[in-house]
Short mmCIF file of C-alpha atoms in Angstrom, two decimals:
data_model
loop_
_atom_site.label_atom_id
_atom_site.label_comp_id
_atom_site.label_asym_id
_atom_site.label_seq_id
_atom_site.Cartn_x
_atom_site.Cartn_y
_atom_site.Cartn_z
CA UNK A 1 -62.67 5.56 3.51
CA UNK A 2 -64.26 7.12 0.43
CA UNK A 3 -63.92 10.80 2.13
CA UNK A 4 -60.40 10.07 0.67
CA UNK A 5 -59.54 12.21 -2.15
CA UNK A 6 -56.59 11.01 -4.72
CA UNK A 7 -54.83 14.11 -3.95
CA UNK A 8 -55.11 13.64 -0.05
CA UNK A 9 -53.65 10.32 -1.21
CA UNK A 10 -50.93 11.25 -3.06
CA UNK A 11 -49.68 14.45 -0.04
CA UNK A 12 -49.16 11.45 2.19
CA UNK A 13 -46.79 9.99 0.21
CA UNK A 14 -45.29 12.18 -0.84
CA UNK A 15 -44.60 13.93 2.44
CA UNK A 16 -43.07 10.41 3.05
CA UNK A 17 -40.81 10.44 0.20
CA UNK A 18 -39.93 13.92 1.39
CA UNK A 19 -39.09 12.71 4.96
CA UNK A 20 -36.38 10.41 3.35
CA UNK A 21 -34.69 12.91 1.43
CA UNK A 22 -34.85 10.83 -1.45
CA UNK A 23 -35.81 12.02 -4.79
CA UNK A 24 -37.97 10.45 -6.69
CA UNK A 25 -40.92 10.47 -8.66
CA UNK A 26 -44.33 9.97 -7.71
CA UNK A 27 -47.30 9.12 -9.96
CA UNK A 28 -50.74 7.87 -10.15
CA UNK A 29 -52.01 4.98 -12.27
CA UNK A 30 -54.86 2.32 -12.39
CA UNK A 31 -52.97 -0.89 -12.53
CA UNK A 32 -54.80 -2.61 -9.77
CA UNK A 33 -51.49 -2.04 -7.41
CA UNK A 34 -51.69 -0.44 -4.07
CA UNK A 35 -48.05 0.62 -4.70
CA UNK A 36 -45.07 -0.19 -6.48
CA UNK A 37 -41.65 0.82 -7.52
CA UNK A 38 -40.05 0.78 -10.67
CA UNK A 39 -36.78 0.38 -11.14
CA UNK A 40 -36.14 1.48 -14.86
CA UNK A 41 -38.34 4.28 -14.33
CA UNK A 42 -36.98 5.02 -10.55
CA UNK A 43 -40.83 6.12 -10.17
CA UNK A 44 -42.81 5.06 -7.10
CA UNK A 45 -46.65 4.48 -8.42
CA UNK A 46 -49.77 4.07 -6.34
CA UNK A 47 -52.98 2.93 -7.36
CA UNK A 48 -55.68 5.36 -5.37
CA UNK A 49 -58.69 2.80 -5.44
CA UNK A 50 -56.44 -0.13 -4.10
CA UNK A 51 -54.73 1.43 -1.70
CA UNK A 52 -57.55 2.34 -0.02
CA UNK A 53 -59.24 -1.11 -0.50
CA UNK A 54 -56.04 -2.84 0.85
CA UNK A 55 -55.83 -0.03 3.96
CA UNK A 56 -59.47 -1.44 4.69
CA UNK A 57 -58.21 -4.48 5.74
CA UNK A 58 -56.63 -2.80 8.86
CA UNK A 59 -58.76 -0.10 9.21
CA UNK A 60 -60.42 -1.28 12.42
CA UNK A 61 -56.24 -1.11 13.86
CA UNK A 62 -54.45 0.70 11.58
CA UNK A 63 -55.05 4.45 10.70
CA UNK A 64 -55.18 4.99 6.48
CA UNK A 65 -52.39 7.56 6.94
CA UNK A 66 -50.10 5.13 8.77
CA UNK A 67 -50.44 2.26 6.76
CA UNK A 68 -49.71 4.20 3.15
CA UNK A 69 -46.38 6.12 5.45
CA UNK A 70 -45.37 1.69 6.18
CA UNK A 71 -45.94 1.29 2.20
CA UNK A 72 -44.34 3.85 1.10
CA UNK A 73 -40.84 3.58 2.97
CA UNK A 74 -41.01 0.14 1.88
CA UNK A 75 -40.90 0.90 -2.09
CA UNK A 76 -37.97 3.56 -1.03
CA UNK A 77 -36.99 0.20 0.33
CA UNK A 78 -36.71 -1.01 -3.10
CA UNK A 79 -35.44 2.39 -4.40
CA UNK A 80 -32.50 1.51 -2.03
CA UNK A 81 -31.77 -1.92 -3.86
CA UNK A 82 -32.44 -0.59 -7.42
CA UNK A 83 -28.77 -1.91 -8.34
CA UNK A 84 -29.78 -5.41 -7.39
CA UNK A 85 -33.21 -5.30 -9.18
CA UNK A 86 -31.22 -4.07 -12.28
CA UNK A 87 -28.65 -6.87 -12.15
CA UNK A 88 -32.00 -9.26 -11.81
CA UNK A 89 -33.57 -7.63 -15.41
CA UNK A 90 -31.99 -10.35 -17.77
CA UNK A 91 -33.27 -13.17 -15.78
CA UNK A 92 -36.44 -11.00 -14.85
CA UNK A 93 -36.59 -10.93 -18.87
CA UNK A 94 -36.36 -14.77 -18.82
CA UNK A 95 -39.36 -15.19 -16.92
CA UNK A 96 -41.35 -12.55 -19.17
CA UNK A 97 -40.39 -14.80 -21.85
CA UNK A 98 -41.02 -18.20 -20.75
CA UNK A 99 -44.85 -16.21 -19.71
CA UNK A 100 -45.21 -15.39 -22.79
CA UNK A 101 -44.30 -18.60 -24.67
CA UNK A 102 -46.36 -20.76 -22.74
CA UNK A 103 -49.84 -21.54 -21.64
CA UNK A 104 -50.78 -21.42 -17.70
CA UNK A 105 -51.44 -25.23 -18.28
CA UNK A 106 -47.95 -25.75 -19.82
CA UNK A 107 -46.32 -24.10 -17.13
CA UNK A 108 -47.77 -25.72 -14.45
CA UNK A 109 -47.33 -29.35 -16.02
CA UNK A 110 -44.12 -29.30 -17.27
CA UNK A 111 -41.31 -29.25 -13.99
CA UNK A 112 -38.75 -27.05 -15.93
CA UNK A 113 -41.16 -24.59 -16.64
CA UNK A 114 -42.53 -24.43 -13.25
CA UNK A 115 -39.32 -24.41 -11.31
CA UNK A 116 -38.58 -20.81 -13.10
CA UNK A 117 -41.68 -20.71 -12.06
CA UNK A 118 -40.32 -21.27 -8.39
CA UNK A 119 -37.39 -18.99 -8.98
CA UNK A 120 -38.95 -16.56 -9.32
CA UNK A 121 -40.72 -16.41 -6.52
CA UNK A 122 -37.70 -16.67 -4.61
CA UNK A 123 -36.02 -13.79 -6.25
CA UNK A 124 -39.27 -11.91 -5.53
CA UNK A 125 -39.05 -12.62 -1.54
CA UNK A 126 -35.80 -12.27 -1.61
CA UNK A 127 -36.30 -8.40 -3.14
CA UNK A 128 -39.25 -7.81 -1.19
CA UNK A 129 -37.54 -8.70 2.12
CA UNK A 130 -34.59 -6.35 1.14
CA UNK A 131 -37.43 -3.78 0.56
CA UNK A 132 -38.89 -4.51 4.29
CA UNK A 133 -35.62 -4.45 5.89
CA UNK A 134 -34.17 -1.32 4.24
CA UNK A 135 -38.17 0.37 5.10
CA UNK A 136 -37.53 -0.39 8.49
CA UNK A 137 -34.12 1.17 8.71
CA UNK A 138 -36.24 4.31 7.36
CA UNK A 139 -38.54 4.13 9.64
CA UNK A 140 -36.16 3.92 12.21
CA UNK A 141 -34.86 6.81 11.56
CA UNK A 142 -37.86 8.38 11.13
CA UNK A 143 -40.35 7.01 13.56
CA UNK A 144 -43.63 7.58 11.28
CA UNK A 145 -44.76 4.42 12.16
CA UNK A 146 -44.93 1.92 15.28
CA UNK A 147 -42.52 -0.62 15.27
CA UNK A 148 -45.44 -3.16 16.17
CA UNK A 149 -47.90 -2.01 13.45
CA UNK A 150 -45.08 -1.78 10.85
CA UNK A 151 -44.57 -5.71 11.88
CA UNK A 152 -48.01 -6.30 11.23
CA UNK A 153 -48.22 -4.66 7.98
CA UNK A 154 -44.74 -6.04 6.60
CA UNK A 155 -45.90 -9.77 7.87
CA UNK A 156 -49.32 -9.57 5.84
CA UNK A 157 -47.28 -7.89 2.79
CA UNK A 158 -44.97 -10.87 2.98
CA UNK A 159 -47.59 -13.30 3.85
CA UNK A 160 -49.06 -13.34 -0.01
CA UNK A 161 -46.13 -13.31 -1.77
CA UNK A 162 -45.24 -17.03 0.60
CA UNK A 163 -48.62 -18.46 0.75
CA UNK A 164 -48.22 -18.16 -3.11
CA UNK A 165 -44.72 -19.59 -2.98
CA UNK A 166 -45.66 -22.38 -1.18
CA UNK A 167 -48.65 -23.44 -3.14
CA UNK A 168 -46.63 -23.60 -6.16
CA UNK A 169 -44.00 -25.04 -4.55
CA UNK A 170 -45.93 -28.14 -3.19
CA UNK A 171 -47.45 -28.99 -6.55
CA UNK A 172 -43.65 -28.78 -7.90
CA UNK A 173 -42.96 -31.29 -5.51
CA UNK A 174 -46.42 -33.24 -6.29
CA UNK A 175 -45.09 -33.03 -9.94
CA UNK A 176 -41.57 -34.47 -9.43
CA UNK A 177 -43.02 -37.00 -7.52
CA UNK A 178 -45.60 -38.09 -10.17
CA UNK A 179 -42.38 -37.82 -12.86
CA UNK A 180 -40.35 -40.38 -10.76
CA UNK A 181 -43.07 -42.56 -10.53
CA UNK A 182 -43.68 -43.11 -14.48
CA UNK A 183 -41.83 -46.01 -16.49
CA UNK A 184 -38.45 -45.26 -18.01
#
């Protein structure tokens, strides 16, 4: 994958972007981030070193070229729900805040703390769902990429964002339980 150049990179996506009609941005930057939307901005990013280290993990199945076209319609999938993600900034601003007021170790020993911690995660699925089903509704349309390996790529998108869900979900619950058990 290193025969990739950041401009080869960048043509693929934005070809897709073009496919859609859609206009919006596109630009580079080193945040560590295969790809994201923003929805202040309305600027689809893409991290060039990432995205080719998280194509590697399909490249034995899926073709480089295929899995940035599946990425890409799924941040227009966001672009699509940008007036939900801006109704979500004040509570999205909430979480920022709590972040920044507390320690790791005070927000993952103190149940109120981590139950935003827990909303938020479900507000994040919740978008990032949206995002998949509104990509595939692209894709549709467009047929750049097999229903079958879009499945595939959308399930191991999802998959992180729930395993980490989950995790943090069961030591909510390990909490609470530990809470009920203590004296009055």
């Amino acid at each position: 994958m290193q025969q990739y150049t950041n401009q080869y990179l960048k043509e693929i996506i934005h070809s897709t972007i073009l496919a859609t009609g859609m206009n919006i941005e596109l630009k580079q930057d080193y945040t560590g981030v295969n790809m994201s939307y923003n929805f202040i901005t309305h600027i689809v990013s893409f991290d060039a070193n990432r995205l080719v280290e998280a194509a590697a993990e399909f490249s034995n199945i899926i073709p480089l070229e295929i899995y940035i076209n599946a990425l890409t319609l799924h941040e227009l999938g966001h672009a699509l729900d940008r007036p939900a993600l801006q109704a979500s900034l004040p509570r999205t601003i909430d979480f920022f805040e709590m972040r920044n007021e507390n320690s790791l170790n005070e927000i993952y020993n103190t149940p109120s703390l981590l139950s935003m911690i827990i909303e938020e995660h479900i507000m994040n699925i919740a978008f990032e769902e949206t995002a998949w089903f509104n990509a595939e509704i692209l894709n549709n349309k467009l047929q750049l990429v097999n229903i079958d390996t879009f499945k595939k790529i959308k399930n191991h998108s999802l998959s992180s964002y729930l395993n980490n869900y989950r995790e943090d979900l069961a030591l909510f619950k390990e909490i609470q339980d530990e809470a009920e058990l203590l004296p009055a």
